[in-house]
PDB file of C-alpha atoms in Angstrom:
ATOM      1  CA  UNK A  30       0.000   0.000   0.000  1.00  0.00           C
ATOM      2  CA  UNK A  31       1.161   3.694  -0.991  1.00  0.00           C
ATOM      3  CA  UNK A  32       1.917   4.807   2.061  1.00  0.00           C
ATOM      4  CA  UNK A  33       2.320   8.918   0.566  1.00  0.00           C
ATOM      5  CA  UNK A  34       0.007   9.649  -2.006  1.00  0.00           C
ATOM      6  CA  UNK A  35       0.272  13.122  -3.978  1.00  0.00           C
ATOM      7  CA  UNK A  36      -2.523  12.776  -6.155  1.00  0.00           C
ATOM      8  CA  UNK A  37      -2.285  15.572  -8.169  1.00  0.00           C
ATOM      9  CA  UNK A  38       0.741  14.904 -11.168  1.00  0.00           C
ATOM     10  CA  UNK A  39       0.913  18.392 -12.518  1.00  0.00           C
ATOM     11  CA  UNK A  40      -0.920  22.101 -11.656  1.00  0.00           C
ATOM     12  CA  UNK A  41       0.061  24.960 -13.863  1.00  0.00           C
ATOM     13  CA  UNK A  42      -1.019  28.149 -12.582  1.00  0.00           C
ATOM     14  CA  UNK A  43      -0.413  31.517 -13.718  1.00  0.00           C
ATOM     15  CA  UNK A  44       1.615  33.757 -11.705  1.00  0.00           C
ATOM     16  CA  UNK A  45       0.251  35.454  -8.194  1.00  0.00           C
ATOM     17  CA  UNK A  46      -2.415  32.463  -7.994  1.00  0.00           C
ATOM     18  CA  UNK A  47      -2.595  30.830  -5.087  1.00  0.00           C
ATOM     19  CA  UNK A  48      -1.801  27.168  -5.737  1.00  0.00           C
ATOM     20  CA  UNK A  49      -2.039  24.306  -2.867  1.00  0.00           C
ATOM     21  CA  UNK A  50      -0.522  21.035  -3.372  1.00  0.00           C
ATOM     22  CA  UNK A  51      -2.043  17.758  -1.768  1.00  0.00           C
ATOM     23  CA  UNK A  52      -0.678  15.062  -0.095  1.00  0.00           C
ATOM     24  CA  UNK A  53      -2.361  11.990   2.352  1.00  0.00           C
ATOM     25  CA  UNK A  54      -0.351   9.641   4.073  1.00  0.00           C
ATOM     26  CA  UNK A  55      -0.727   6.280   5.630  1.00  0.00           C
ATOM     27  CA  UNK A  56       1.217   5.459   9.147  1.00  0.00           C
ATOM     28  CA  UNK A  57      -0.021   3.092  12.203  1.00  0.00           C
ATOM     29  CA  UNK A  58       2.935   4.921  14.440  1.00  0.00           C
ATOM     30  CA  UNK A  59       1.487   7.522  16.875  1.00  0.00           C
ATOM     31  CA  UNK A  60       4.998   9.443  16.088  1.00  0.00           C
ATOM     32  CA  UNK A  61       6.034  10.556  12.525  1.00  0.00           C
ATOM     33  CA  UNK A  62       7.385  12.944  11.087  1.00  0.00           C
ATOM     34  CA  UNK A  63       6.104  14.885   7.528  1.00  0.00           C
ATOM     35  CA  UNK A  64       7.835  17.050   5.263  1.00  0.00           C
ATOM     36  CA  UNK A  65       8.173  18.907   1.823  1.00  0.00           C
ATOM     37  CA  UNK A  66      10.712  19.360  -0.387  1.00  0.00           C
ATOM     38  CA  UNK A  67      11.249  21.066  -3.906  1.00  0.00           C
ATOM     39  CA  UNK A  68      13.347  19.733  -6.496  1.00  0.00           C
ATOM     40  CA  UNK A  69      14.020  22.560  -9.347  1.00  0.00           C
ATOM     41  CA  UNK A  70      15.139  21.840 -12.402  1.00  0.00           C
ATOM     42  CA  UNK A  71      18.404  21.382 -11.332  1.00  0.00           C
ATOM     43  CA  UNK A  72      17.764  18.015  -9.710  1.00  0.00           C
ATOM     44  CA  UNK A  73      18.959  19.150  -6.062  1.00  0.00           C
ATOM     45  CA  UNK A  74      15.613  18.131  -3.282  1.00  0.00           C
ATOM     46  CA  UNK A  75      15.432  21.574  -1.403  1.00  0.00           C
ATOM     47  CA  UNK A  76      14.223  20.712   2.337  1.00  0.00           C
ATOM     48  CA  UNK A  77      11.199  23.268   3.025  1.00  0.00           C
ATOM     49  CA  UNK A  78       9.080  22.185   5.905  1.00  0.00           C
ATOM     50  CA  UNK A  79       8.446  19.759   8.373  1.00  0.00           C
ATOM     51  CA  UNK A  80       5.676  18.978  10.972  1.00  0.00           C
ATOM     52  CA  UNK A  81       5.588  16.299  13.913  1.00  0.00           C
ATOM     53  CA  UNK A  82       2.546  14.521  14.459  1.00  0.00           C
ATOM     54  CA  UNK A  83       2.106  15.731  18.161  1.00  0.00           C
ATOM     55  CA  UNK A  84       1.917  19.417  16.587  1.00  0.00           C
ATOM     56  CA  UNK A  85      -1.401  20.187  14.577  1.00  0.00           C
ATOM     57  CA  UNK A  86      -1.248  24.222  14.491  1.00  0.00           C
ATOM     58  CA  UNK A  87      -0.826  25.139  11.140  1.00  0.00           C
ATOM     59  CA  UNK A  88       2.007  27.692   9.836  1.00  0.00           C
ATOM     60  CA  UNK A  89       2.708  30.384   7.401  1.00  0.00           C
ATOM     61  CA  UNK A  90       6.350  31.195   7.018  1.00  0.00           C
ATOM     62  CA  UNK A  91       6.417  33.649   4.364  1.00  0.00           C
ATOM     63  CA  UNK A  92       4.690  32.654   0.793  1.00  0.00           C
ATOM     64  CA  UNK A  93       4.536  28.961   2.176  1.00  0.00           C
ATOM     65  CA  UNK A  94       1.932  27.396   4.567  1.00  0.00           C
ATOM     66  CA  UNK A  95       0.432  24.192   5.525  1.00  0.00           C
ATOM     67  CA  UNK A  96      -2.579  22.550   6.940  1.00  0.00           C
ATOM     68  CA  UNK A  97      -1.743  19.245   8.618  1.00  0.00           C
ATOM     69  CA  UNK A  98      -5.186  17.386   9.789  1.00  0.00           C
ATOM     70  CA  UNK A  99      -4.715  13.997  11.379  1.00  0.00           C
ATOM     71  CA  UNK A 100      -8.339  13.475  11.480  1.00  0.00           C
ATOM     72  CA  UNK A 101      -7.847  12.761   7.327  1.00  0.00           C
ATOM     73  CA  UNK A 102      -3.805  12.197   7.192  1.00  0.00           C
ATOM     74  CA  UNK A 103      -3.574  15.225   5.251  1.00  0.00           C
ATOM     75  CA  UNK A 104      -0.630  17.614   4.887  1.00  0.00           C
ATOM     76  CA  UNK A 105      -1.576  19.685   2.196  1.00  0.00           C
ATOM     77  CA  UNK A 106       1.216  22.781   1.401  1.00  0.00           C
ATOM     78  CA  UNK A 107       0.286  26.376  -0.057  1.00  0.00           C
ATOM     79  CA  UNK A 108       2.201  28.723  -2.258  1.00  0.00           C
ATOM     80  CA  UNK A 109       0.564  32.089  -1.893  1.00  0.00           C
ATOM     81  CA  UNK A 110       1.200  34.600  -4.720  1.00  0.00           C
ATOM     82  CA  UNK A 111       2.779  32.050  -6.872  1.00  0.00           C
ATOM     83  CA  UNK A 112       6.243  33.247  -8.793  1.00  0.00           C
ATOM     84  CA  UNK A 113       7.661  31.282 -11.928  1.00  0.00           C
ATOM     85  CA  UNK A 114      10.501  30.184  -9.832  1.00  0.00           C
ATOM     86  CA  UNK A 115       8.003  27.857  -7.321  1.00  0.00           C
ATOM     87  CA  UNK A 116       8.135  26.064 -10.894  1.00  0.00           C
ATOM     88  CA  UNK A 117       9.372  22.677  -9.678  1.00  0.00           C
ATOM     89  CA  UNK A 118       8.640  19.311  -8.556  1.00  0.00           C
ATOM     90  CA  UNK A 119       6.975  18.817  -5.212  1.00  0.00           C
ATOM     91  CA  UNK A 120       7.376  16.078  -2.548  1.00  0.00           C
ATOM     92  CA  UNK A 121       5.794  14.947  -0.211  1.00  0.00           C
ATOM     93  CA  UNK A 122       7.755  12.815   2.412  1.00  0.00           C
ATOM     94  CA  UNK A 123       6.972  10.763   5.660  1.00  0.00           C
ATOM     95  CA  UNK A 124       9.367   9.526   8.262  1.00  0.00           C
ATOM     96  CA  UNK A 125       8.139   7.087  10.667  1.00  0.00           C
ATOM     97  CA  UNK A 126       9.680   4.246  12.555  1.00  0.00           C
ATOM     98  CA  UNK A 127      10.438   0.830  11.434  1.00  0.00           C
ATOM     99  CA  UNK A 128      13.936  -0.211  13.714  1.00  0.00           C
ATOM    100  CA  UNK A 129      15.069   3.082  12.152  1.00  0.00           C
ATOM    101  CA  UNK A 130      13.583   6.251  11.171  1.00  0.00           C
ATOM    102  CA  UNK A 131      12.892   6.056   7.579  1.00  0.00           C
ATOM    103  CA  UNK A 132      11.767   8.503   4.620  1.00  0.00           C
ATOM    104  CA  UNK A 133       9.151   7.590   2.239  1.00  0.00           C
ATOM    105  CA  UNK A 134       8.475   9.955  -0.600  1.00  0.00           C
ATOM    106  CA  UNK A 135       5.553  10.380  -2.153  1.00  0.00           C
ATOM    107  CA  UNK A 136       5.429  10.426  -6.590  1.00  0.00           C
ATOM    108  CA  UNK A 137       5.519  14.385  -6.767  1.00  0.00           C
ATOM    109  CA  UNK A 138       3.269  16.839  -8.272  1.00  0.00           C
ATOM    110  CA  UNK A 139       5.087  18.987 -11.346  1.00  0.00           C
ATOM    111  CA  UNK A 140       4.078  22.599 -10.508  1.00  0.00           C
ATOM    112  CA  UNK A 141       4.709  25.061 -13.558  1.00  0.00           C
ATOM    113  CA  UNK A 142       3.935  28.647 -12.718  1.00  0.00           C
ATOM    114  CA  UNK A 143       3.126  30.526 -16.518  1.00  0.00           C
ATOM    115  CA  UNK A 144       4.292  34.668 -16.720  1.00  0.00           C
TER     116      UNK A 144
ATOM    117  CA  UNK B  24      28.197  25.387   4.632  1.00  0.00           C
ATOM    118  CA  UNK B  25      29.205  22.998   1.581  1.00  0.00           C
ATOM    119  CA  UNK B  26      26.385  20.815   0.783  1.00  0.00           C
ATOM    120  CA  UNK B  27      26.206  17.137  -0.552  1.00  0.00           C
ATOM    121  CA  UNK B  28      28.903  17.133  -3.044  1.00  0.00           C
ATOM    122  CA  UNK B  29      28.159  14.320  -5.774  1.00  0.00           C
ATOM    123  CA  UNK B  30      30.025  12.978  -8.990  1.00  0.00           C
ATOM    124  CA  UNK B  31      29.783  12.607 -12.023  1.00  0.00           C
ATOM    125  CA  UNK B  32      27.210  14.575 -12.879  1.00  0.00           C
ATOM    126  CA  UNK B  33      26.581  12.422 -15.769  1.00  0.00           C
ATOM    127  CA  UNK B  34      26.917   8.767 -16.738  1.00  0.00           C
ATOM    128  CA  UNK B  35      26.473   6.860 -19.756  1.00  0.00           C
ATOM    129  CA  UNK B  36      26.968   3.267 -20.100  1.00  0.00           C
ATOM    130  CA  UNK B  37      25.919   0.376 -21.572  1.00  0.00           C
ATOM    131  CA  UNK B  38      24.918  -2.596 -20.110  1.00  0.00           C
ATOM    132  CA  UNK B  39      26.480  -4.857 -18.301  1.00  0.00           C
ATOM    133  CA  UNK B  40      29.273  -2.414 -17.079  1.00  0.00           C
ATOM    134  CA  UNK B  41      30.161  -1.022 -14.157  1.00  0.00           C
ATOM    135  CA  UNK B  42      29.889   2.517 -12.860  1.00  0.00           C
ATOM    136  CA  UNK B  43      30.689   4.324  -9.470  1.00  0.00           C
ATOM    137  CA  UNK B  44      29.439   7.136  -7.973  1.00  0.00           C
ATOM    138  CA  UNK B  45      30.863   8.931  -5.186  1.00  0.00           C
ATOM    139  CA  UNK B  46      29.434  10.891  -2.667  1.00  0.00           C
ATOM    140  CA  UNK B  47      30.638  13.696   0.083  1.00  0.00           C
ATOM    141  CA  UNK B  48      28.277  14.736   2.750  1.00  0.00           C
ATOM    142  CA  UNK B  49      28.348  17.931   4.594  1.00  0.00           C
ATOM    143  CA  UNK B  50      30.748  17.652   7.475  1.00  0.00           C
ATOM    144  CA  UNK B  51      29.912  16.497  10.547  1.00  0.00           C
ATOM    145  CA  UNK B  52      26.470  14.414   8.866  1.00  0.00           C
ATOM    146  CA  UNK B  53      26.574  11.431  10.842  1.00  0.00           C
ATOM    147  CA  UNK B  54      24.058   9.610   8.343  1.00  0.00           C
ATOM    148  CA  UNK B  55      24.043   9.191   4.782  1.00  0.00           C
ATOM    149  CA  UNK B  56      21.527   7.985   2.526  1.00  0.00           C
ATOM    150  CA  UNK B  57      21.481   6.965  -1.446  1.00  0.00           C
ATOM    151  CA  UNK B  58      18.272   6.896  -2.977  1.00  0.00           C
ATOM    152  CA  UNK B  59      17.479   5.752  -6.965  1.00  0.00           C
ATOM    153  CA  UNK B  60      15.130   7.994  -8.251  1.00  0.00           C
ATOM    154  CA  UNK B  61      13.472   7.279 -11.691  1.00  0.00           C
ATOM    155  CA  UNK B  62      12.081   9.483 -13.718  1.00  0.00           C
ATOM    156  CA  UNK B  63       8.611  10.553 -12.953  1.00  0.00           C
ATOM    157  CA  UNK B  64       8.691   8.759  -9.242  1.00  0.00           C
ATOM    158  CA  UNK B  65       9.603  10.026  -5.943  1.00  0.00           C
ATOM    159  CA  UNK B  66      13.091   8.941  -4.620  1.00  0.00           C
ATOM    160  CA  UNK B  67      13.469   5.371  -2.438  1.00  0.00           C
ATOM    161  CA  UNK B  68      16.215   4.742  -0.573  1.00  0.00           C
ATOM    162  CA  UNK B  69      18.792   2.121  -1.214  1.00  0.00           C
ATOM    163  CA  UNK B  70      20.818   2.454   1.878  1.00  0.00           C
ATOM    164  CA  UNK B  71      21.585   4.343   4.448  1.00  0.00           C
ATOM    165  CA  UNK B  72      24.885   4.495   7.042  1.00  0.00           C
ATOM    166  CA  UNK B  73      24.811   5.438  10.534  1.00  0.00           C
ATOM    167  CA  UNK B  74      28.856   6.670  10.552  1.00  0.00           C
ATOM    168  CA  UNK B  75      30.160   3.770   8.934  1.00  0.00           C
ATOM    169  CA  UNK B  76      27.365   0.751   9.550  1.00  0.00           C
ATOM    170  CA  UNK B  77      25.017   0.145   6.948  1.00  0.00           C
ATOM    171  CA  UNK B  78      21.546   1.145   8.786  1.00  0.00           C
ATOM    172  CA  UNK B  79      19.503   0.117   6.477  1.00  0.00           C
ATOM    173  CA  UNK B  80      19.708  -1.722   3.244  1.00  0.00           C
ATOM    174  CA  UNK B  81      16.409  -3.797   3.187  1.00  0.00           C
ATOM    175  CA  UNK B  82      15.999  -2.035  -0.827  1.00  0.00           C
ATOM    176  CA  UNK B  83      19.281  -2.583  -2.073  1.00  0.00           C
ATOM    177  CA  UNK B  84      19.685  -5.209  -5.138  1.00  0.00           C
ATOM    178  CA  UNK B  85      22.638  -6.682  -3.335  1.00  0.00           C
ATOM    179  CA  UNK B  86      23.216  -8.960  -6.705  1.00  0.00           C
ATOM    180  CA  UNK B  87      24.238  -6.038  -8.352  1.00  0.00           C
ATOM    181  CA  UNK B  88      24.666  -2.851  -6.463  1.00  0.00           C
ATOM    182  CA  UNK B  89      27.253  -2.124  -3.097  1.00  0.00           C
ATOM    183  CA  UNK B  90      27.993   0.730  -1.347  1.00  0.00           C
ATOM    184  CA  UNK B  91      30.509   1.562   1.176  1.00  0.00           C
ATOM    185  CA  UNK B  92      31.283   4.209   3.429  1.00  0.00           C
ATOM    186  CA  UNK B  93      34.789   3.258   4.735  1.00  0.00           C
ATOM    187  CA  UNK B  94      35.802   6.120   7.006  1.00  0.00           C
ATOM    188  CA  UNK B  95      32.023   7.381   8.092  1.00  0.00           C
ATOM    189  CA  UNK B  96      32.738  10.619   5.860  1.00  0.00           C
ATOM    190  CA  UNK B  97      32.735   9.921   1.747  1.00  0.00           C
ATOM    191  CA  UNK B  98      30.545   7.127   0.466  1.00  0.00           C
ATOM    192  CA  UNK B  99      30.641   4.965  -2.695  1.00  0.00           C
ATOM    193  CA  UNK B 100      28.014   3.457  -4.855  1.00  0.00           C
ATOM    194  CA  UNK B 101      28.983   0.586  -6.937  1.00  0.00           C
ATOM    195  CA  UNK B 102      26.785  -1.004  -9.736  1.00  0.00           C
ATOM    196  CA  UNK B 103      27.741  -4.351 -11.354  1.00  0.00           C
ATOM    197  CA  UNK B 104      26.925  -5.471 -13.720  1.00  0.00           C
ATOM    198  CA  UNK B 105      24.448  -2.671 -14.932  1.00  0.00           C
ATOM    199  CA  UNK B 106      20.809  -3.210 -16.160  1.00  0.00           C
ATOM    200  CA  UNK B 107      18.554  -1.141 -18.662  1.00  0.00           C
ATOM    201  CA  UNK B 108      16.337  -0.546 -15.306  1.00  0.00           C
ATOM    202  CA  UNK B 109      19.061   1.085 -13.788  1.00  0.00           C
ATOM    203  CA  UNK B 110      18.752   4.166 -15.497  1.00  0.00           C
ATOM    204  CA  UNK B 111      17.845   6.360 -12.898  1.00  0.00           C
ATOM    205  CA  UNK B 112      18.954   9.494 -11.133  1.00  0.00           C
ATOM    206  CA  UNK B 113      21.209   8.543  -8.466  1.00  0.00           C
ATOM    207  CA  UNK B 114      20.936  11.224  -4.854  1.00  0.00           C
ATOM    208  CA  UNK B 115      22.651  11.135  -2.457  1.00  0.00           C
ATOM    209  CA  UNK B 116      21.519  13.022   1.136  1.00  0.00           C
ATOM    210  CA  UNK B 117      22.989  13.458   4.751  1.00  0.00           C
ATOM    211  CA  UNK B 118      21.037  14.391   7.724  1.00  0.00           C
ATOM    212  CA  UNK B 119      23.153  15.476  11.075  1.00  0.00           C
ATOM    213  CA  UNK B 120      21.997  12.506  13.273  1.00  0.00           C
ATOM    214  CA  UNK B 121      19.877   9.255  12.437  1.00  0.00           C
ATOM    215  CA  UNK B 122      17.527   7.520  15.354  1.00  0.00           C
ATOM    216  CA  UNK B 123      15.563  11.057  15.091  1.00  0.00           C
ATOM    217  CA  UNK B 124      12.649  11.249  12.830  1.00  0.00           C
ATOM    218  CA  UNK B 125      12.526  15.070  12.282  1.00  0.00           C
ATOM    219  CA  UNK B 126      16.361  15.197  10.647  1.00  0.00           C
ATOM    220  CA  UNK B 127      15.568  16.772   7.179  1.00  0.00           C
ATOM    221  CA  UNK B 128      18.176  15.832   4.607  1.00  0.00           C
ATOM    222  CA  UNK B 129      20.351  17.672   2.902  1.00  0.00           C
ATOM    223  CA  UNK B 130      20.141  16.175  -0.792  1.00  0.00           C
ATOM    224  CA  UNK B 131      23.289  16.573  -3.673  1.00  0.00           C
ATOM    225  CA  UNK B 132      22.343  17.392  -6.804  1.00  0.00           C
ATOM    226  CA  UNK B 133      22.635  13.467  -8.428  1.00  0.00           C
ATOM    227  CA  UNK B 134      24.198  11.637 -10.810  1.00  0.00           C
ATOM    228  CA  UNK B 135      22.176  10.945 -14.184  1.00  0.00           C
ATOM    229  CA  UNK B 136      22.740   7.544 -14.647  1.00  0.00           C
ATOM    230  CA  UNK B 137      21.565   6.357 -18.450  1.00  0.00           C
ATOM    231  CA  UNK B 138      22.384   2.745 -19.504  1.00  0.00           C
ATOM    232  CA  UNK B 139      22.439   1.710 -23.374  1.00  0.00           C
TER     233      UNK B 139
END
């Protein structure tokens, strides 16, 4: 079973949209970790948030916020006034514990932001 | 701070040769992870060393692939002999500590592995 699912493969949006990328996760620990990362063009996964499963309040650090819910294993991530450099690849990730902490990326969603 | 400092870039073989890839994490990373990553799929992780112990290696096709991190700083990826499913993006990442779930990883920017 998938245990990260990012159902959406690819969202183009024109610059200053809003644009909110999905993911769900599967886990039976009560302790796990979730995060997303960006991989540009360039090929290099950029680490850009994290949030422990004990911790539910939802952030906004600049143009980037999230909105973990438990209650639906959701950990959906928002790019507010969109810019043709968000243009990227999208990850999704999970880290839970199985003898070891270990990562578990989701498929990606292909963002392109259009001038 | 240097990052994850990968080569090649770029590798183009055919199969049933060998290739190498090498790997540098940013000092003082404890743990260091290589993940295959094919195109149009998120990465998975082939193995990853605590230091110099192998961690975790439960997705590693030990047939044909090793890797080795001799002194618990620079790491090594060997395949051998190489398969037309191998053609993948190779990453490799290093996170300060391991036995912590919230350690993000610091990613390098890959080797492009195409076999012919």
């Amino acid at each position: 079973a998938q245990k990260v699912t990012q159902a959406q493969t690819e969202i183009s949006v024109v610059e200053k949209e809003d644009v909110t990328l999905d993911c769900v996760y599967e886990t039976r620990d009560t302790t796990y970790y979730l995060f997303w990362y960006k991989q540009p063009p360039s090929g290099e996964l950029v680490f850009l948030i994290r949030r422990n499963s004990f911790d539910e309040q939802n952030e906004i650090s600049g143009r980037y916020s999230w909105n973990f819910q438990k209650s639906t294993s959701s950990f959906n991530f928002t790019i507010t006034a969109s810019q043709v450099v968000d243009s990227a690849v999208y990850f999704c990730a999970l880290s839970e514990y199985s003898g070891t902490y270990k990562y578990i990326f989701g498929t990606g969603t292909r963002l392109k932001v259009l001038a | 701070e240097a990052g994850v400092a990968q080569s090649p870039r770029y590798k183009i073989i055919e199969k049933r040769q060998s290739v190498a890839f090498w790997c540098n994490p940013i000092s003082g990373h404890a743990t260091l992870y290589w993940y295959q990553q094919i195109l149009g799929q998120g990465p998975k992780l082939l193995i990853q060393f605590q230091n110099n112990g192998v961690v975790d290696d439960s997705q590693l096709p030990k047939d044909r692939f090793s890797a080795e991190r001799l002194k618990g700083v620079d790491s090594t990826l060997k395949i051998q002999p190489a398969k037309l499913e191998d053609s993948a993006v190779y990453l490799c990442a290093s996170s300060l500590r391991s036995g912590i779930g919230n350690q993000p990883q610091h990613f390098g920017d890959g080797t492009r592995l195409s076999i012919l």
